[in-house]
Coordinates of C-alpha atoms and ligand atoms in Angstrom, one line a residue:
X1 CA -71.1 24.1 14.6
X2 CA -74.2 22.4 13.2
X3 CA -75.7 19.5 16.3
X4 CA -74.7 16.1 15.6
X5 CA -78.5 15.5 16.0
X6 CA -81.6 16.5 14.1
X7 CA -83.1 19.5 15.5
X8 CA -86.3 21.4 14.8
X9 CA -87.2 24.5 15.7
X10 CA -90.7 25.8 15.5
X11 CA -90.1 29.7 14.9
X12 CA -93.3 31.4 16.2
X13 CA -95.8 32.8 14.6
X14 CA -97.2 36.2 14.6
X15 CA -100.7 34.2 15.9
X16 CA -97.9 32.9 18.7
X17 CA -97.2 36.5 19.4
X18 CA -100.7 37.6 19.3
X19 CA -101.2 34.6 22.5
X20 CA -98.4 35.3 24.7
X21 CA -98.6 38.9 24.6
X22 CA -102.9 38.1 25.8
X23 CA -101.8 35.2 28.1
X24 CA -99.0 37.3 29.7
X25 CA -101.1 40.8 30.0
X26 CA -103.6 38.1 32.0
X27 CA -100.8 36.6 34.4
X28 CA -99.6 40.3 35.4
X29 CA -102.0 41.2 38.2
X30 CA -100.9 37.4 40.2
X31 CA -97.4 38.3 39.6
X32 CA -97.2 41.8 40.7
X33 CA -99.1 40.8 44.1
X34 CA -96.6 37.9 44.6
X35 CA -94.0 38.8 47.1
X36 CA -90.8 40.1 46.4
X37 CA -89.5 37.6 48.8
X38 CA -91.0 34.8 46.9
X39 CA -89.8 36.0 43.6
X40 CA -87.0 36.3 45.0
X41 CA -86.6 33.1 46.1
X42 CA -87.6 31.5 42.4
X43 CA -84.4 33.2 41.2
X44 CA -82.1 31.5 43.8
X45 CA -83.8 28.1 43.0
X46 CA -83.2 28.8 39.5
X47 CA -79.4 29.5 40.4
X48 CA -79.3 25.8 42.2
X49 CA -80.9 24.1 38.8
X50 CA -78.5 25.7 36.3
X51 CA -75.9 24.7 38.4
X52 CA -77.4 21.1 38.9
X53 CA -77.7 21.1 35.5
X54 CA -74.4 21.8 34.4
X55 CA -73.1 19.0 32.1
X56 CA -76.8 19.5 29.8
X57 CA -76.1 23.2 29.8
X58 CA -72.4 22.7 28.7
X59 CA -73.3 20.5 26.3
X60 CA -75.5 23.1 24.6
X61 CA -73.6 25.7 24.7
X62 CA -70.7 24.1 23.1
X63 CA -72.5 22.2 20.2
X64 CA -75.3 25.0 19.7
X65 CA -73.1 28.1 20.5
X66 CA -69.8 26.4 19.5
X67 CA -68.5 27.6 22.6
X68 CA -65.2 26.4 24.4
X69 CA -65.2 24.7 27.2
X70 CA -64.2 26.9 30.0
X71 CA -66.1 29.7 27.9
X72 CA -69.4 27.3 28.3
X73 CA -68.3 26.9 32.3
X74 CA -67.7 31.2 32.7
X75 CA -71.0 31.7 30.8
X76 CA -73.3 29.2 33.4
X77 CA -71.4 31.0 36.6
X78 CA -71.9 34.1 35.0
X79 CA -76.0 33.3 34.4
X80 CA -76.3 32.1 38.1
X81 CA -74.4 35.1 39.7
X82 CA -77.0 37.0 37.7
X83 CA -80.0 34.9 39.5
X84 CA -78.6 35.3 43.5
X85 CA -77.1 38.8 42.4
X86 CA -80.5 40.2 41.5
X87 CA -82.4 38.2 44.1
X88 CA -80.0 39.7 47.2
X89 CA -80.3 43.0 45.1
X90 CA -84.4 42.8 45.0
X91 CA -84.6 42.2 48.4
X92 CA -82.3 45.3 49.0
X93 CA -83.8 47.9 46.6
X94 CA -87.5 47.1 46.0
X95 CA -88.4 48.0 50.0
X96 CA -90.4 51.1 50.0
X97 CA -88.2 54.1 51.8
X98 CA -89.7 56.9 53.8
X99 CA -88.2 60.0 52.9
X100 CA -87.1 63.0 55.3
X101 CA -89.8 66.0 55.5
X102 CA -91.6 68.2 57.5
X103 CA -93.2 66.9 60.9
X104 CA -96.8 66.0 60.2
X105 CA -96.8 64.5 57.1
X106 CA -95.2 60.9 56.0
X107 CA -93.5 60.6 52.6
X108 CA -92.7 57.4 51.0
X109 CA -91.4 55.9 48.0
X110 CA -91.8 52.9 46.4
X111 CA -90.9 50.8 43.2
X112 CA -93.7 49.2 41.2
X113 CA -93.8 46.3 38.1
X114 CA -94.2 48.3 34.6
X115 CA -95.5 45.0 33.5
X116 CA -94.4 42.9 30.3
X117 CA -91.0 43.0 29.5
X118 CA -89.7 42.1 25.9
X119 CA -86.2 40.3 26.2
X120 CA -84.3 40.1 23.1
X121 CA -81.1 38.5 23.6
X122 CA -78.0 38.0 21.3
X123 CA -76.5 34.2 20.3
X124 CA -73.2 35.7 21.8
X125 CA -74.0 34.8 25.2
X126 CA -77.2 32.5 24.7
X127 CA -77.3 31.8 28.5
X128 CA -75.9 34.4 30.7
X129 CA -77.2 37.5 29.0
X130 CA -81.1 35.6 28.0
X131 CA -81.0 34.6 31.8
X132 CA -80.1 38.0 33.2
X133 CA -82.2 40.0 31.1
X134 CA -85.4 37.8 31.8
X135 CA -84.6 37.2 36.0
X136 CA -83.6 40.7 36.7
X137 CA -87.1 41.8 34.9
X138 CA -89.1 38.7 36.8
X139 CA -87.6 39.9 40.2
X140 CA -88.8 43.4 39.8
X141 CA -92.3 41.6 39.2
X142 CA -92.7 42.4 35.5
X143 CA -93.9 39.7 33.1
X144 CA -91.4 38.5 30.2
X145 CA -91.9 37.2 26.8
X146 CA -88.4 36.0 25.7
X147 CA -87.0 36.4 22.6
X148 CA -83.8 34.3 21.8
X149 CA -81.1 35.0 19.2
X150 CA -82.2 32.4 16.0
X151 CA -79.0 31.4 16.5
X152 CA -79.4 29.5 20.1
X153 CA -83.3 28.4 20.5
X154 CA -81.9 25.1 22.3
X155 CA -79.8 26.6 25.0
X156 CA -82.7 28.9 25.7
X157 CA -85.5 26.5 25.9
X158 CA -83.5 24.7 28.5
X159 CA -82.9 27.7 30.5
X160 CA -86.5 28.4 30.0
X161 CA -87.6 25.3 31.3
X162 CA -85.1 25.3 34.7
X163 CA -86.8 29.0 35.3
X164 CA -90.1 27.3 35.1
X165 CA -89.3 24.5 37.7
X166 CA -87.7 27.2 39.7
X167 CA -91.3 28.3 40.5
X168 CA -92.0 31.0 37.6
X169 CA -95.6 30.5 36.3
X170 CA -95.5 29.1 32.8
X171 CA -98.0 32.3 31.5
X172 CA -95.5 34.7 33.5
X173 CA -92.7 33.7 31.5
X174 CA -93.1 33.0 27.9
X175 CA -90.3 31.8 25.2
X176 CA -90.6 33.2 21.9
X177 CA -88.0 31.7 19.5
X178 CA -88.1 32.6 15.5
X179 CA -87.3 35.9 13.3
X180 CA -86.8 38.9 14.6
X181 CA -88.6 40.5 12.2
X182 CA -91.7 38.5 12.7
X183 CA -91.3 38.1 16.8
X184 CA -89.1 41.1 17.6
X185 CA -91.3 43.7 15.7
X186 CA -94.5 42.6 16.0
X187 CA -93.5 42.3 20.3
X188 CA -92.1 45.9 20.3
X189 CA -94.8 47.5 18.3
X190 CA -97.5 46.2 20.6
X191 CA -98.8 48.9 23.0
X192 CA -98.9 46.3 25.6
X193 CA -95.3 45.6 25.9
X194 CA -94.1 48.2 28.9
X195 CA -90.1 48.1 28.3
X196 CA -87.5 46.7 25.8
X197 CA -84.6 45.4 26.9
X198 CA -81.7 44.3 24.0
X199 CA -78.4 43.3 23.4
X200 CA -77.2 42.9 20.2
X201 CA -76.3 45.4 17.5
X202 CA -76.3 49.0 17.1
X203 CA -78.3 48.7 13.5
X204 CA -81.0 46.8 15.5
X205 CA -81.2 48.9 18.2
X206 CA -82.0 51.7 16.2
X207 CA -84.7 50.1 14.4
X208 CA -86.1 48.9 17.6
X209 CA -85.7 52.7 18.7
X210 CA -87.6 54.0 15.9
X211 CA -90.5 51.3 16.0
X212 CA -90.9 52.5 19.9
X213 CA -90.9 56.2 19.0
X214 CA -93.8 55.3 16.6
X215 CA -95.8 53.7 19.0
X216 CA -98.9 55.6 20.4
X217 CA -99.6 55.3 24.2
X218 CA -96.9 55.3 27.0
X219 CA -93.3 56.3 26.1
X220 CA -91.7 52.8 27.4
X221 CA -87.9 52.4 29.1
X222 CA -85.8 51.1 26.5
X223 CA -82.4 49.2 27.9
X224 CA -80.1 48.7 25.0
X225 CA -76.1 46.7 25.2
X226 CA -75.0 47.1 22.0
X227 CA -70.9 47.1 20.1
X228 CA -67.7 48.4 20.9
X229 CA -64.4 49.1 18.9
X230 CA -62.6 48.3 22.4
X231 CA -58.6 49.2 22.0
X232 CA -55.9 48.2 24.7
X233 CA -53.0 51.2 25.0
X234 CA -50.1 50.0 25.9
X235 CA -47.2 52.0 27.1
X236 CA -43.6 51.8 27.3
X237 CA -43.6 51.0 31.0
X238 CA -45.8 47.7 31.0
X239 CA -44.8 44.1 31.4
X240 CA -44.7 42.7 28.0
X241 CA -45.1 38.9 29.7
X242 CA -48.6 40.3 31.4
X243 CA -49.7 42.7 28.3
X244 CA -49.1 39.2 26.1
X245 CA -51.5 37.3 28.2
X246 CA -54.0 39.8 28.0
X247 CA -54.1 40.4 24.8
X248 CA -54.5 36.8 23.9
X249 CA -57.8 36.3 26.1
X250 CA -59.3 39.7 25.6
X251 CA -58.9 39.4 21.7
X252 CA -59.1 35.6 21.8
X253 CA -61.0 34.2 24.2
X254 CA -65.1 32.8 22.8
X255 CA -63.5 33.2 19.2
X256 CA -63.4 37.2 19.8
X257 CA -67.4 36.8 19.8
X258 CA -67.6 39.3 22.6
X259 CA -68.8 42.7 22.6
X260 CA -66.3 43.2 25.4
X261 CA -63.2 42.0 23.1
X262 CA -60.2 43.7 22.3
X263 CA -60.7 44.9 18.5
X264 CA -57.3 47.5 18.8
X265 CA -54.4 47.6 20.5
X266 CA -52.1 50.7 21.0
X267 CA -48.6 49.8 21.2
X268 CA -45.9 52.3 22.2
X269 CA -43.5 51.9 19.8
X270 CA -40.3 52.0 22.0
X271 CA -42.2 48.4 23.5
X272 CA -43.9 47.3 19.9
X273 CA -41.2 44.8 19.0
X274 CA -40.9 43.4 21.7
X275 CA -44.4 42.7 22.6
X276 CA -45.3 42.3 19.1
X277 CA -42.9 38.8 18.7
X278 CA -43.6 37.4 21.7
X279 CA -47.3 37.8 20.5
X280 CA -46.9 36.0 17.5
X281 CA -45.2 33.3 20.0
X282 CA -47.8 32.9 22.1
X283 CA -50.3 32.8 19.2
X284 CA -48.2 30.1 17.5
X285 CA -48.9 27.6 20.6
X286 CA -53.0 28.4 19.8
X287 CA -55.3 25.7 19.0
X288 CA -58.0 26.3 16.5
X289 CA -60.8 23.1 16.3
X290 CA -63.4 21.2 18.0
X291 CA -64.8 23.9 21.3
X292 CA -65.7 20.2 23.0
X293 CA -61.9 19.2 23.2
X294 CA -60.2 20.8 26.3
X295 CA -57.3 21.2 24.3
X296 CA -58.7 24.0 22.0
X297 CA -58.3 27.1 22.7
X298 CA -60.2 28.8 19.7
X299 CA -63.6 27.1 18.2
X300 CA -65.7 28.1 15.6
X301 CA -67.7 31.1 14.8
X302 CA -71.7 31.3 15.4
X303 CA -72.6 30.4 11.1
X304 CA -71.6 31.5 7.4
X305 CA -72.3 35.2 7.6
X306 CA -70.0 35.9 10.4
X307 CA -67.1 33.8 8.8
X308 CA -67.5 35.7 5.0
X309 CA -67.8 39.1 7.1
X310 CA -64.0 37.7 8.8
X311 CA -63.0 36.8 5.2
X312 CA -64.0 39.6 3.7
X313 CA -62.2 41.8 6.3
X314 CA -58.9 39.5 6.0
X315 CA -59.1 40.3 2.3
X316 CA -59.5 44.0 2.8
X317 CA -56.5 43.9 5.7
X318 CA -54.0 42.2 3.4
X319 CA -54.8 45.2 0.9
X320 CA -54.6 47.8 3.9
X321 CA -52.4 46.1 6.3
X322 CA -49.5 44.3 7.9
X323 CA -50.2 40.6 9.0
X324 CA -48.5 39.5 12.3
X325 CA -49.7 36.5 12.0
X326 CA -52.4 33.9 11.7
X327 CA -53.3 30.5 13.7
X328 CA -51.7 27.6 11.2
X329 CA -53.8 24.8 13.0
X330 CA -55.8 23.2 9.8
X331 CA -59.1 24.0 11.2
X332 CA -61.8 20.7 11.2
X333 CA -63.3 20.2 7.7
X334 CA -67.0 21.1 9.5
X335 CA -67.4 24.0 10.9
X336 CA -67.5 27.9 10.9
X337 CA -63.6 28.0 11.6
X338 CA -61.8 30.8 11.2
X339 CA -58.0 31.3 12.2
X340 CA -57.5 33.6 15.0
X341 CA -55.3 36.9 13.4
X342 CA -53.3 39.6 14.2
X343 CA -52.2 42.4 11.6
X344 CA -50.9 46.3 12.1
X345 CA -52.4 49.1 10.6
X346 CA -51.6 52.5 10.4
X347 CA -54.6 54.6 11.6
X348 CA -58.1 53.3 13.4
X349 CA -60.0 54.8 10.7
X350 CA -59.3 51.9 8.7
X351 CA -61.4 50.3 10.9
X352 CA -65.4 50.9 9.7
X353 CA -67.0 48.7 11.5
X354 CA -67.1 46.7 14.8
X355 CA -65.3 43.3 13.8
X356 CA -66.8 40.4 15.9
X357 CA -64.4 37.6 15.3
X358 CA -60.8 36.3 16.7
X359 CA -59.3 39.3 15.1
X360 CA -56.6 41.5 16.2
X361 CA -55.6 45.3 15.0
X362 CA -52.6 46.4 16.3
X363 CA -51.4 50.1 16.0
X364 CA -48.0 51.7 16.8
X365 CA -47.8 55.4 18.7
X366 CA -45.2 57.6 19.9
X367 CA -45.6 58.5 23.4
X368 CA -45.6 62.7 22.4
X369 CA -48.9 61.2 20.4
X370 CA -51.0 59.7 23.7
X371 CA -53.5 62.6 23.0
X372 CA -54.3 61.6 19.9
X373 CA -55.1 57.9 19.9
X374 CA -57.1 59.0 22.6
X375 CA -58.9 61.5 20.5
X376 CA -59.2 58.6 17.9
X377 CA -60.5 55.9 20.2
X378 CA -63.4 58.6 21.3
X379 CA -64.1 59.4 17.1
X380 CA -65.2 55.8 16.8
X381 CA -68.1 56.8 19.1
X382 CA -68.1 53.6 20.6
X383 CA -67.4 53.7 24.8
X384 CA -67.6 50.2 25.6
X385 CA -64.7 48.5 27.1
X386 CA -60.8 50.4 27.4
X387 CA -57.9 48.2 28.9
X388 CA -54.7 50.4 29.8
X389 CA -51.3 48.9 30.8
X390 CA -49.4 51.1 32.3
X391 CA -47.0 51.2 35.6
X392 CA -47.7 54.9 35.7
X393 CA -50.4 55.9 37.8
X394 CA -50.4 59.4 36.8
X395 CA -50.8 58.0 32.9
X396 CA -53.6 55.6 34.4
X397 CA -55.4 58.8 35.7
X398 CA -54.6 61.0 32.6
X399 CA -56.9 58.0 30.7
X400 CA -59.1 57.8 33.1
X401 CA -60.1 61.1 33.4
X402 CA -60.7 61.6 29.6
X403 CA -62.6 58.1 28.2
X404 CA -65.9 57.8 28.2
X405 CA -66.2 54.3 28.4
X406 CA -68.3 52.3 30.6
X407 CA -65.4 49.2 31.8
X408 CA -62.2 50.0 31.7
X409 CA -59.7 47.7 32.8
X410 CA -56.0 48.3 34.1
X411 CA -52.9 45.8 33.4
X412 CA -55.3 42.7 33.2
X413 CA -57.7 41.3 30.3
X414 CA -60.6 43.9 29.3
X415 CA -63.3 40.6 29.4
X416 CA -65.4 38.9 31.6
X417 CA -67.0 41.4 33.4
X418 CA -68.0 39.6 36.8
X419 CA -71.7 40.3 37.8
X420 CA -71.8 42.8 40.9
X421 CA -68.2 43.0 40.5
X422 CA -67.7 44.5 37.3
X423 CA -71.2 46.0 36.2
X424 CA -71.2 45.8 32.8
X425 CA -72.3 47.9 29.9
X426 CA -71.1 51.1 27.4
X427 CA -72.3 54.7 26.6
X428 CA -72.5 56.1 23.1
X429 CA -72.9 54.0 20.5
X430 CA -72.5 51.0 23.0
X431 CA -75.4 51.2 25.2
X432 CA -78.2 53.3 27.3
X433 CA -77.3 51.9 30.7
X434 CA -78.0 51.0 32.9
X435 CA -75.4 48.5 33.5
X436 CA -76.1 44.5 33.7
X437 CA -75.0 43.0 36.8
X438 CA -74.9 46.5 38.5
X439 CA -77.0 48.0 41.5
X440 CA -79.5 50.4 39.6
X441 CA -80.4 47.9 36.8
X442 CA -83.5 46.8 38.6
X443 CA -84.7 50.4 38.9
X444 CA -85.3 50.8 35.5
X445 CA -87.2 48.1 35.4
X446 CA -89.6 49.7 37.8
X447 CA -92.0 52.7 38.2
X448 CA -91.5 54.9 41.1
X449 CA -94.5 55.6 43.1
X450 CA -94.3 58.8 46.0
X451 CA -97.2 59.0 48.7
X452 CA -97.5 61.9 51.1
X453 CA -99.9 61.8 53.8
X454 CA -100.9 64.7 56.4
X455 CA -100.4 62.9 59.8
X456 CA -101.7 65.7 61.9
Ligands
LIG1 C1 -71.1 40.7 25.4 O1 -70.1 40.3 24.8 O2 -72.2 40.8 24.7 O3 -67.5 41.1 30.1 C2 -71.1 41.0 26.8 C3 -67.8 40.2 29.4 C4 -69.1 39.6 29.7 C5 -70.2 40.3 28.9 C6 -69.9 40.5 27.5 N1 -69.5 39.6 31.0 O4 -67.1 39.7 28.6

């Protein structure tokens, strides 16, 4: 959705880049030697602001992110958890531990800043995922420079500014909005950045893999969230009622623009009609309009590209495919709006390419053929998200045991991944892990430092 207001954003220059990277590399010595209590404490005050601050927050998420509602309310709980979950977690895991060995000799081990942290974070999730990047880095006493999506600038200039009240030196933490290929590049290829950490796509990733391989000095951790071709299965033994539900938010839910969202869903055919027409049902009572009306269920996508790359793949689906149905709402005349979809398809390998949008792929199997969509889901090399409904605990486990996937999810929605609860993040072509909102993320963002000393 474009702001009902004038907006100006001042992308940096590479000059910019040039002064935060020398103001930051000056501000790491203060930071490292400040507690780990008192960071600590900055991130639960920050947690208290964002949440003081919700209706401002809300308001840019939903007219700069075009974000739903109750999307806009998940995505501020979700950016606070990350502030008190890393905070309680720092306390925890950043306390040096004295190791077992012989008598006479003390061994210790302890966790140490690397030192400036690039954040580049995707306009997906402009708050949660830009805030838990950046705290988790602060907490572990490393600098940031922060790199938003060109998408969101707004949402993360506010967020920037709450962190700064929250106690974080202005020099420690630095926003760098603008183009990736001016910010982004010239911030990875500088030897004084000590870690990357990214979420976006798996094309970008790459690049930024390369550009760090090329690098001379220190090889430097490299945390990458990238996509998923998540699929559903669905066997013959689940609860249509439940599986419908399901399907609608995990496909649905933030205009499919998660990389958590269900792309393909495995139907067994003996429950495929039946699930497939209460589907189009529950699809028929969808909204599609304005994300700041409580009565919408589905608003806009992020700008032009992603709604010709939806077209586009509509176009190619009608050639290729079955359509279940579409969202009728007239969608507002402004806008990035495109009607949420569902069509069946034949085989996954009609599927090239990660589809981030409100769109639905449904394929029937015979239960003799389990194995093979299996095999298939594994061929997209993707391991991301897997949901499985299934009143069979022995065909839970036979999934289980075979997927590598990093959240999978059974008989409930495969979004939403709750921070400490769910720790979130894929393998393969979906990610390096560690996982956001889990207990070893702050460890990578570390050195580990062993002392032995000869007591006798
Ligand atoms: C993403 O879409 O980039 O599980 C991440 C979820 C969120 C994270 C999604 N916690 O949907």
């Amino acid at each position: 959705m474009s702001a009902p207001f004038p907006v100006i954003v001042c992308g940096a220059t590479t000059d910019d880049v040039e002064n935060a990277l020398a103001e930051t590399w000056n501000a790491k010595t203060v930071w490292e030697k400040t507690s780990v209590d008192e960071r600590a404490n900055c991130l639960e005050r920050a947690a208290n602001l964002f949440e003081e601050n919700m209706p401002e927050l809300i308001t840019l998420l939903c007219m700069e992110g075009g974000k739903q509602l109750l999307d806009c309310v998940s995505e501020i709980r979700e950016a606070v958890d990350f502030c008190r979950y890393y905070a309680a977690r720092a306390r925890k895991d950043l306390q040096p531990a004295t190791l077992q060995g012989p008598t006479g000799e003390l061994n210790q081990l302890s966790l140490h800043p690397r030192g400036i942290m690039v954040c580049i974070s995707p306009w997906n999730f402009p708050l949660a995922i830009f805030t838990g990047q950046i705290v988790a880095a602060l907490v572990a006493g490393n600098c940031v420079i922060a790199k938003p999506a060109e998408q969101t600038p707004l949402i993360a200039t506010k967020a920037i500014q709450l962190l700064h009240s929250a106690g974080i030196p202005a020099n420690v933490l630095q926003l760098l909005p603008g183009r990736g290929e001016i910010v982004g590049a010239k911030l990875v290829a500088d030897t004084r950045t000590a870690g990357v950490m990214f979420t976006g796509s798996t094309e970008t990733a790459r690049l930024i893999n390369q550009t760090l391989a090329n690098r001379p000095g220190p090889i430097i951790p490299f945390i990458a969230e990238t996509g998923g071709q998540n699929a559903m299965i669905v066997d013959s033994s689940a609860l249509a009622e439940q599986v419908v539900s399901d399907v609608i938010s995990s496909a649905f839910n933030s205009a499919g623009q998660r990389c958590s969202a269900l792309r393909v869903l495995f139907l067994q055919e003996d429950i495929a009609p039946r699930v497939i027409e209460m589907l189009q049902g529950a699809m028929r009572e969808m909204s599609l309009g304005d994300p700041a009306l409580l009565a919408t269920d589905v608003g806009p996508v992020i700008d032009q590209d992603a709604l010709n790359m939806l077209n586009n793949h509509f176009n190619d689906m009608q050639k290729n495919a079955t359509l279940i149905y579409q969202v009728e709402t007239p969608p507002p005349a402004n806008g990035y709006f495109f009607p949420p979809c569902a069509f069946e398809l034949k085989n996954v390998s009609l599927l090239k390419k990660e589809i981030f949008g409100p769109f639905l792929h449904i394929i029937r199997y015979a239960e003799k053929d389990l194995d093979t969509i299996l095999e298939q889901i594994i061929q997209t090399g993707y391991g991301l998200t897997l949901g499985v409904h299934s009143r069979i605990d022995a065909t839970v486990k036979y999934i289980q045991e075979r997927m590598p996937v990093g959240n999978m999810y059974v008989n409930r929605n495969i979004i939403g991944a709750v921070v400490g609860v769910q720790p979130f993040g894929g393998e393969q072509l979906s990610g390096t892990g560690p996982k956001a909102g889990g207990p070893h993320y702050l460890h990578r963002l570390c050195v580990e430092r062993a002392i032995s000393i000869n007591t006798t």
